[in-house]
Amino acid sequence: MKKERIVTRRWGDRRKGRTDWARVDAMTDEEVEASIANDPDWADFKDIDWSDAVLVMPARKKAISIRVDEDVLEFFKKEGDGYQRRINAVLRSYMQQRAKPKKRA
């Protein structure tokens, strides 16, 4: 790993985002509503009733070190971000299939 790409942070350090929070805080509720109404990314969600939304916390993950064949890793990585999640999903599917009761012939 190239040393210039390593970034060290202490626990509790905050990264500066690109959101202009002062501008957001200065907006009225009407301005926020108008901004949302004009946002094309919001169009698919504007008619959803969020009052019954349920927060689902993902299962805790445990960091491990695992050796896999290079071509297997590249296969998952070429699919884009989230390759570790996809590997986990494949392993979970295998685990669930193995845990099913065996059918008797």
XYZ file of C-alpha atoms in Angstrom:
105
model
C 0.000 0.000 0.000
C 1.381 3.383 -0.924
C 2.178 5.493 2.106
C 0.742 8.708 0.601
C -2.738 7.103 0.454
C -2.824 6.258 4.176
C -4.915 8.651 6.265
C -4.743 8.384 10.034
C -7.581 9.677 12.189
C -8.142 9.610 15.928
C -11.402 8.348 17.383
C -13.808 11.263 17.610
C -12.191 13.290 14.820
C -14.873 14.778 12.609
C -14.551 15.036 8.877
C -15.743 18.214 7.234
C -18.537 17.483 4.785
C -19.552 19.629 1.836
C -22.988 20.518 3.201
C -23.531 24.205 3.880
C -25.313 23.747 7.218
C -25.476 27.497 7.898
C -27.494 27.921 4.692
C -29.748 25.004 5.614
C -30.317 26.405 9.120
C -31.249 29.793 7.621
C -33.945 28.289 5.360
C -37.604 28.518 6.314
C -39.826 25.423 6.276
C -41.443 26.728 3.086
C -38.050 27.084 1.396
C -37.110 23.536 2.438
C -40.402 22.185 1.044
C -39.892 24.098 -2.228
C -36.335 22.794 -2.508
C -37.527 19.229 -2.006
C -40.354 19.665 -4.537
C -37.836 20.859 -7.164
C -35.385 18.003 -6.543
C -35.669 15.363 -9.327
C -34.140 12.730 -7.021
C -37.077 13.159 -4.642
C -39.807 12.590 -7.276
C -39.997 8.820 -6.660
C -40.444 9.315 -2.913
C -42.837 12.253 -2.612
C -46.016 10.152 -2.293
C -44.630 7.603 0.176
C -46.188 7.558 3.652
C -43.160 7.485 5.943
C -45.235 7.476 9.171
C -45.103 3.666 9.399
C -41.408 3.410 8.539
C -39.457 0.943 10.657
C -35.788 1.402 11.435
C -33.941 -1.826 10.712
C -30.505 -2.018 12.217
C -28.103 -4.169 10.187
C -26.496 -7.119 11.904
C -23.134 -6.417 13.467
C -20.202 -7.453 11.364
C -16.974 -8.942 12.615
C -13.751 -7.948 10.897
C -11.685 -10.958 9.861
C -8.780 -11.713 7.605
C -9.539 -14.306 4.954
C -7.571 -15.642 2.021
C -9.459 -16.045 -1.245
C -8.266 -16.765 -4.738
C -7.296 -13.614 -6.592
C -9.777 -14.245 -9.405
C -12.615 -14.678 -6.896
C -11.814 -11.352 -5.250
C -11.494 -9.599 -8.611
C -14.852 -11.031 -9.700
C -16.594 -9.424 -6.725
C -14.601 -6.178 -6.910
C -15.370 -5.598 -10.590
C -19.073 -5.473 -9.676
C -18.316 -2.213 -7.865
C -18.628 -0.890 -4.335
C -20.086 -3.231 -1.763
C -18.105 -6.281 -2.836
C -17.586 -7.352 0.782
C -21.360 -7.232 1.346
C -21.887 -9.401 -1.728
C -19.302 -11.926 -0.557
C -21.100 -11.992 2.811
C -24.438 -12.567 1.031
C -23.009 -15.526 -0.909
C -21.604 -17.029 2.292
C -24.945 -16.480 4.079
C -26.817 -18.202 1.237
C -24.443 -21.170 1.453
C -24.888 -21.307 5.231
C -28.693 -21.223 4.950
C -28.737 -23.958 2.297
C -26.536 -26.197 4.436
C -28.710 -25.576 7.505
C -31.897 -26.800 5.763
C -33.118 -30.224 6.937
C -32.128 -33.000 4.569
C -34.943 -34.561 2.537
C -35.212 -38.323 2.814
C -35.581 -40.279 -0.404
